[in-house]
Coordinates of C-alpha atoms in Angstrom, one line a residue:
M1 CA -0.1 -0.1 0.0
E2 CA 1.4 3.2 -0.8
K3 CA 1.6 5.7 1.9
T4 CA 4.3 7.4 3.7
D5 CA 6.8 4.9 5.3
A6 CA 7.0 6.8 8.4
P7 CA 4.7 9.1 10.3
Y8 CA 4.9 12.6 8.8
A9 CA 3.6 16.1 10.2
R10 CA -0.1 16.4 8.9
L11 CA -1.4 20.1 8.5
P12 CA -4.2 20.9 10.8
E13 CA -7.4 19.5 9.2
M14 CA -10.2 21.9 8.3
A15 CA -13.6 21.2 6.9
L16 CA -14.7 22.3 3.5
H17 CA -18.0 23.4 3.0
L18 CA -18.4 23.5 -0.7
S19 CA -21.7 25.1 -2.1
K20 CA -23.4 24.2 -5.3
E21 CA -23.1 27.2 -7.4
D22 CA -26.1 27.9 -9.7
S23 CA -23.7 28.8 -12.4
L24 CA -22.5 25.1 -12.3
K25 CA -25.9 23.9 -13.2
E26 CA -26.2 26.0 -16.2
Q27 CA -23.2 24.6 -17.8
C28 CA -21.6 21.2 -18.2
D29 CA -18.5 20.9 -16.0
L30 CA -17.9 16.9 -15.8
F31 CA -15.9 17.5 -12.7
S32 CA -18.2 19.3 -10.4
G33 CA -21.5 17.4 -9.5
E34 CA -23.0 14.7 -6.8
W35 CA -23.3 11.1 -6.6
I36 CA -26.9 9.9 -7.1
P37 CA -28.5 6.4 -6.7
N38 CA -28.0 4.1 -9.7
S39 CA -30.3 1.0 -9.5
S40 CA -28.6 -0.5 -12.5
G41 CA -25.2 -1.3 -10.7
P42 CA -21.8 -1.8 -12.1
P43 CA -21.4 -3.0 -15.7
Y44 CA -19.1 -5.9 -14.7
T45 CA -18.8 -8.1 -11.6
N46 CA -15.6 -9.8 -9.7
S47 CA -17.0 -13.0 -11.4
S48 CA -17.2 -11.6 -14.8
C49 CA -14.0 -10.0 -14.9
S50 CA -10.5 -11.8 -14.7
F51 CA -8.0 -8.7 -14.2
I52 CA -8.9 -7.6 -10.7
D53 CA -6.1 -7.8 -8.3
S54 CA -7.0 -9.9 -5.3
Y55 CA -6.4 -6.7 -2.9
Q56 CA -9.1 -4.8 -4.8
D57 CA -11.5 -7.8 -5.1
C58 CA -13.6 -6.5 -2.2
L59 CA -16.7 -8.7 -3.0
T60 CA -14.6 -12.0 -3.3
N61 CA -12.7 -11.1 -0.1
G62 CA -16.0 -10.9 1.8
R63 CA -17.2 -7.3 2.0
P64 CA -20.7 -7.6 3.4
D65 CA -22.4 -4.6 1.8
T66 CA -22.8 -3.6 -1.6
R67 CA -24.5 -0.3 -1.6
Y68 CA -21.4 1.2 -2.6
L69 CA -22.0 -0.2 -6.2
Y70 CA -25.1 1.4 -6.8
W71 CA -24.2 5.1 -7.4
K72 CA -23.3 6.9 -10.4
W73 CA -21.6 10.5 -10.9
K74 CA -24.0 13.2 -12.0
P75 CA -22.5 16.4 -13.0
Y76 CA -24.4 19.6 -12.5
G77 CA -26.4 20.4 -15.5
C78 CA -25.4 17.3 -17.8
G79 CA -24.8 13.7 -17.8
V80 CA -22.1 11.2 -18.2
S81 CA -22.6 8.2 -20.6
P82 CA -21.7 4.9 -19.1
F83 CA -18.4 3.5 -20.6
D84 CA -19.3 2.0 -24.0
A85 CA -16.6 -0.7 -24.6
E86 CA -17.6 -1.3 -28.5
K87 CA -17.4 2.2 -29.1
F88 CA -14.2 2.5 -27.4
L89 CA -12.4 -0.2 -29.1
K90 CA -13.6 0.9 -32.5
A91 CA -12.1 4.3 -32.1
M92 CA -9.0 3.0 -30.7
R93 CA -8.2 0.6 -33.4
N94 CA -4.5 0.5 -34.5
K95 CA -3.7 2.7 -31.5
S96 CA -1.5 2.5 -28.4
W97 CA -1.9 3.9 -24.8
A98 CA 0.3 4.2 -21.8
L99 CA -0.8 5.1 -18.3
I100 CA 2.4 6.2 -16.4
G101 CA 2.3 6.6 -12.5
D102 CA 2.2 4.3 -9.4
S103 CA -0.4 1.6 -8.1
I104 CA -3.3 3.9 -8.4
F105 CA -2.8 3.5 -12.2
R106 CA -2.5 -0.4 -11.8
N107 CA -6.2 0.0 -10.2
Q108 CA -7.5 2.3 -13.0
M109 CA -6.0 0.0 -15.5
E110 CA -7.7 -2.8 -14.1
S111 CA -11.0 -1.1 -14.2
L112 CA -10.5 -0.2 -17.9
L113 CA -9.5 -3.8 -18.7
C114 CA -12.7 -5.1 -17.0
L115 CA -14.9 -2.5 -18.7
L116 CA -13.5 -3.4 -22.2
S117 CA -13.5 -7.2 -21.4
Q118 CA -17.5 -7.0 -22.1
V119 CA -16.5 -6.7 -26.0
E120 CA -12.9 -8.2 -26.0
E121 CA -10.5 -9.9 -23.4
A122 CA -7.0 -8.4 -23.7
V123 CA -4.0 -10.6 -23.6
E124 CA -1.0 -9.7 -21.3
I125 CA 2.1 -9.7 -23.6
Y126 CA 4.6 -8.4 -21.4
H127 CA 5.7 -7.6 -17.9
D128 CA 8.8 -6.5 -16.1
E129 CA 10.6 -8.7 -13.5
T130 CA 8.9 -7.0 -10.7
Y131 CA 5.6 -7.1 -12.5
Q132 CA 5.0 -3.3 -12.0
S133 CA 4.9 -2.7 -15.6
K134 CA 2.9 -4.5 -18.0
T135 CA 1.3 -4.6 -21.5
W136 CA -1.9 -5.8 -22.6
Y137 CA -3.1 -6.3 -26.4
F138 CA -6.5 -6.7 -28.0
S139 CA -5.9 -8.7 -31.2
S140 CA -9.2 -8.0 -32.8
H141 CA -8.7 -4.3 -32.8
N142 CA -4.9 -4.1 -33.0
L143 CA -5.0 -2.0 -29.5
T144 CA -2.1 -1.9 -26.9
L145 CA -2.4 -0.8 -23.4
A146 CA 0.7 -0.3 -21.3
L147 CA 1.1 0.1 -17.5
I148 CA 4.4 2.0 -16.9
W149 CA 5.6 2.0 -13.2
S150 CA 7.0 5.3 -12.4
P151 CA 5.7 6.7 -9.1
F152 CA 7.6 9.8 -9.0
L153 CA 7.9 10.3 -12.9
L154 CA 11.4 11.4 -11.8
K155 CA 14.7 9.5 -11.5
A156 CA 14.6 7.8 -8.2
E157 CA 16.6 5.1 -6.4
I158 CA 14.1 3.1 -4.3
K159 CA 15.5 0.4 -2.1
D160 CA 12.8 -1.6 -0.2
L161 CA 13.6 -2.1 3.3
G162 CA 10.9 -4.1 4.4
H163 CA 7.6 -3.5 6.5
S164 CA 6.4 -0.6 3.9
N165 CA 9.8 1.2 4.6
Y166 CA 12.0 2.7 1.9
D167 CA 15.2 4.4 1.2
I168 CA 14.4 6.9 -1.5
Q169 CA 17.0 9.1 -3.5
L170 CA 15.0 11.4 -5.6
H171 CA 16.7 13.3 -8.4
L172 CA 14.7 16.5 -8.7
D173 CA 16.5 17.5 -12.1
A174 CA 16.2 14.3 -14.1
L175 CA 12.9 12.4 -15.5
D176 CA 12.7 8.9 -15.1
N177 CA 13.9 7.3 -18.2
T178 CA 11.4 4.3 -17.8
W179 CA 8.6 6.4 -19.1
T180 CA 10.6 9.0 -21.3
S181 CA 12.3 6.4 -23.3
Q182 CA 9.2 4.9 -24.4
Y183 CA 7.3 8.2 -24.9
N184 CA 7.4 8.1 -28.7
K185 CA 5.7 4.7 -28.9
Y186 CA 2.1 5.9 -27.9
D187 CA -0.7 7.7 -29.2
Y188 CA -2.4 8.5 -26.0
I189 CA -0.6 9.2 -22.7
V190 CA -2.3 9.1 -19.1
L191 CA 0.0 10.2 -16.3
S192 CA -0.3 11.5 -12.8
G193 CA 1.8 11.6 -9.6
G194 CA 0.7 10.5 -6.3
Q195 CA 1.2 9.4 -2.7
W196 CA 4.9 8.3 -3.1
F197 CA 5.7 12.1 -2.8
L198 CA 4.5 11.6 0.7
K199 CA 7.4 9.2 1.6
T200 CA 10.5 10.1 3.1
S201 CA 12.9 11.2 0.4
I202 CA 16.3 12.7 0.0
F203 CA 16.5 15.2 -2.7
W204 CA 19.4 15.4 -5.3
E205 CA 20.0 18.3 -7.8
N206 CA 23.3 18.5 -10.1
S207 CA 24.6 15.2 -8.3
T208 CA 24.3 17.0 -4.8
I209 CA 22.1 16.4 -2.0
I210 CA 20.0 19.6 -1.3
G211 CA 17.3 18.7 1.3
C212 CA 14.7 16.2 2.0
H213 CA 10.9 15.5 2.8
Y214 CA 10.6 14.2 6.4
C215 CA 14.2 13.0 7.4
P216 CA 14.6 13.9 11.0
G217 CA 17.9 13.0 12.3
K218 CA 19.7 13.4 9.1
N219 CA 20.8 17.2 9.4
L220 CA 19.1 18.1 6.1
R221 CA 17.2 21.0 5.1
E222 CA 13.3 20.1 5.1
L223 CA 12.1 21.2 1.7
G224 CA 8.9 19.3 1.8
M225 CA 6.7 17.3 -0.4
D226 CA 5.3 20.0 -2.4
Y227 CA 8.6 21.0 -3.6
S228 CA 9.6 17.7 -5.0
Y229 CA 6.0 17.2 -6.5
Q230 CA 6.4 20.6 -8.2
K231 CA 9.7 20.0 -9.6
A232 CA 8.4 16.7 -11.0
L233 CA 5.4 18.3 -12.6
E234 CA 7.2 21.3 -14.2
L235 CA 10.1 18.7 -15.6
A236 CA 7.4 16.5 -17.0
F237 CA 5.3 19.0 -18.6
R238 CA 8.4 20.5 -20.0
F239 CA 9.4 17.3 -21.6
I240 CA 5.7 16.8 -23.1
T241 CA 5.3 20.3 -24.4
T242 CA 8.7 20.5 -26.1
S243 CA 8.7 16.9 -27.6
D244 CA 8.5 16.4 -31.2
H245 CA 6.0 13.7 -30.6
K246 CA 2.5 14.8 -30.0
P247 CA 0.2 12.2 -28.6
L248 CA -3.0 13.2 -26.7
V249 CA -1.8 13.7 -23.1
V250 CA -4.3 13.3 -20.2
F251 CA -3.2 14.5 -16.6
R252 CA -5.1 12.7 -13.8
T253 CA -5.2 14.9 -10.8
W254 CA -4.5 13.9 -7.1
T255 CA -6.5 11.0 -5.5
V256 CA -7.1 11.3 -1.6
D257 CA -7.3 8.5 1.1
H258 CA -10.0 8.1 3.3
F259 CA -8.2 7.0 6.6
E260 CA -10.0 7.8 9.9
Y261 CA -8.9 7.2 13.4
G262 CA -5.5 7.1 12.1
E263 CA -3.3 6.3 9.2
W264 CA -2.6 2.9 7.5
Y265 CA 0.3 2.3 10.0
D266 CA -1.5 2.8 13.2
G267 CA -4.9 1.4 13.0
G268 CA -6.6 3.7 10.4
I269 CA -9.8 2.5 9.0
C270 CA -12.4 3.3 6.2
N271 CA -15.6 1.7 7.2
R272 CA -18.3 4.0 5.7
T273 CA -20.9 2.7 3.5
E274 CA -22.2 5.5 1.5
P275 CA -20.8 8.7 0.0
Y276 CA -20.3 12.1 1.5
K277 CA -22.5 14.8 0.8
E278 CA -21.0 18.5 0.6
G279 CA -20.0 19.8 4.0
E280 CA -19.9 16.3 5.7
F281 CA -16.4 15.7 5.4
S282 CA -13.0 17.0 6.8
R283 CA -9.9 17.1 4.6
D284 CA -6.4 17.3 5.2
P285 CA -5.0 20.6 3.5
A286 CA -2.0 18.8 2.5
D287 CA -4.1 17.1 -0.1
Q288 CA -5.3 20.4 -1.3
V289 CA -1.8 21.8 -1.4
M290 CA -0.7 18.9 -4.0
R291 CA -3.7 19.4 -6.0
G292 CA -3.2 23.3 -6.3
L293 CA 0.2 22.4 -7.4
E294 CA -1.2 20.2 -10.2
I295 CA -3.9 22.9 -11.4
A296 CA -1.3 25.6 -11.7
E297 CA 1.4 23.4 -13.5
F298 CA -1.1 22.0 -15.6
E299 CA -2.6 25.5 -16.8
K300 CA 1.0 26.7 -17.4
A301 CA 1.8 23.5 -19.7
A302 CA -1.6 23.7 -21.3
A303 CA -0.9 27.6 -22.3
I304 CA 2.7 26.5 -23.5
G305 CA 1.2 23.4 -25.3
L306 CA -1.4 25.5 -27.3
E307 CA 1.9 26.9 -29.1
H308 CA 3.7 23.9 -29.6
G309 CA 0.9 21.7 -30.8
T310 CA 0.6 19.7 -27.7
H311 CA -2.8 18.2 -26.9
L312 CA -3.2 18.3 -23.0
K313 CA -6.5 17.5 -21.3
L314 CA -7.3 17.3 -17.7
L315 CA -9.2 14.2 -15.7
D316 CA -9.9 16.0 -12.7
I317 CA -11.0 13.1 -10.2
Y318 CA -10.0 15.0 -7.1
H319 CA -13.5 16.2 -5.9
L320 CA -15.7 13.2 -6.9
S321 CA -13.2 10.8 -5.5
L322 CA -13.2 13.0 -2.2
L323 CA -16.7 12.3 -1.8
R324 CA -16.6 8.6 -1.8
P325 CA -15.2 7.2 1.5
D326 CA -17.1 4.0 0.9
G327 CA -15.3 2.8 -2.3
H328 CA -12.1 1.5 -0.6
P329 CA -11.3 -2.1 0.4
G330 CA -10.8 -1.3 4.0
P331 CA -10.0 -4.6 5.7
Y332 CA -11.3 -6.4 2.6
R333 CA -7.9 -6.2 1.0
K334 CA -7.5 -9.7 2.1
L335 CA -9.8 -12.7 2.2
Y336 CA -12.4 -12.8 4.8
P337 CA -10.3 -10.8 7.5
D338 CA -11.0 -11.2 11.0
I339 CA -12.6 -7.9 12.0
S340 CA -12.1 -8.3 15.6
K341 CA -8.3 -8.6 15.1
R342 CA -8.3 -5.1 13.6
P343 CA -6.6 -6.0 10.5
Q344 CA -4.5 -3.4 8.4
N345 CA -7.1 -1.3 6.2
D346 CA -6.5 0.1 2.6
C347 CA -8.1 3.3 2.3
L348 CA -6.1 4.4 -0.7
H349 CA -6.9 2.2 -3.5
W350 CA -10.4 1.3 -4.7
C351 CA -12.8 -1.8 -4.8
L352 CA -13.4 -3.2 -8.2
P353 CA -16.1 -2.9 -9.3
G354 CA -16.6 0.5 -7.7
P355 CA -16.3 4.2 -8.0
M356 CA -13.1 4.1 -10.0
D357 CA -15.1 3.0 -12.9
T358 CA -16.4 6.4 -13.1
W359 CA -12.7 7.6 -13.7
N360 CA -12.9 5.6 -17.0
D361 CA -16.5 6.8 -18.0
L362 CA -14.9 10.3 -17.7
L363 CA -11.7 9.7 -19.5
M364 CA -14.0 8.2 -22.4
E365 CA -16.0 11.4 -22.4
I366 CA -12.7 13.5 -22.5
V367 CA -10.9 11.6 -25.3
L368 CA -13.8 10.5 -27.5
N369 CA -16.5 13.2 -26.9
E370 CA -14.4 16.3 -26.2
G371 CA -15.7 16.7 -22.6
H372 CA -15.1 20.0 -20.9
Q373 CA -11.8 20.8 -19.4
R374 CA -12.9 22.9 -16.4
Y375 CA -11.9 21.5 -13.1
S376 CA -14.0 21.0 -9.8
S377 CA -13.8 23.8 -7.2

């Protein structure tokens, strides 16, 4: 599970009280809306799709409630069409996609594969030695989907010390060659940063240590997670906007966790069974800081991209995901957990099927139907 490997100083929580602006109801903003009941439920099940990772297979693992499956995202003033696998596959014949990031993208890729399997089941044709990067192929449509593991987008040396502890050396002036070396292969790119930036990291520039994020006792300057994330986004967008290769690039925003009463390492849980309504939730402002950086860097890159013929779009899942504390595996990341023993919860990744399928509904809307690029408040 991808959260900080040691406790870090969280900013004080503050409640968000977001109003439904009348103006939003008069226009179609895909990313501002509410979750409404949906009696038809998900388009696939845990038994009909073979791509669901066991850690996100909540129904098979014994999650007793199913109400979380019966909601759909309703933007103010318009609707979102359910994912149309046949339409998508026809439009993407002879094309190639890459999703670049961390395990949240693996989660999203599995959702996409499940949605598409209603028409054609993909075949895995590649995996790296760690099984973090994978590629699937749809032979009937000559479509390739690749998952490229690059949790920082930057060059990083990551040593797994066990028990979710890592020694991370992060180079703020160099992108990860894992994805940049393959960039020219793809017609569509979806990328994002994520929760790895919350982990203890040592920062390097010009082959010199310049500081860190959360490294008490190392006598290094604390620069913070927002410092490294801003550097990563700036460098990634500069690479994209100046590249001679011009795929359609979709940037997916920050996804929050929903741990309550602690974090993943000290008993935090997520046992809610329905979505939040506006004003019901408290939020860690650190998430808002990270998303704020994303929006600022995306807007700068989009403006530059217009001058260079770069096609940049925004998949803003931040707010709609924030409203779904009920969508995580919680203790059902493992098969039939003994709740009385307070097992570790996963309140970051998402059950499949579940709310994450909506991310792909929106992705299809953006790519095929030219969905609006405003972002939620």
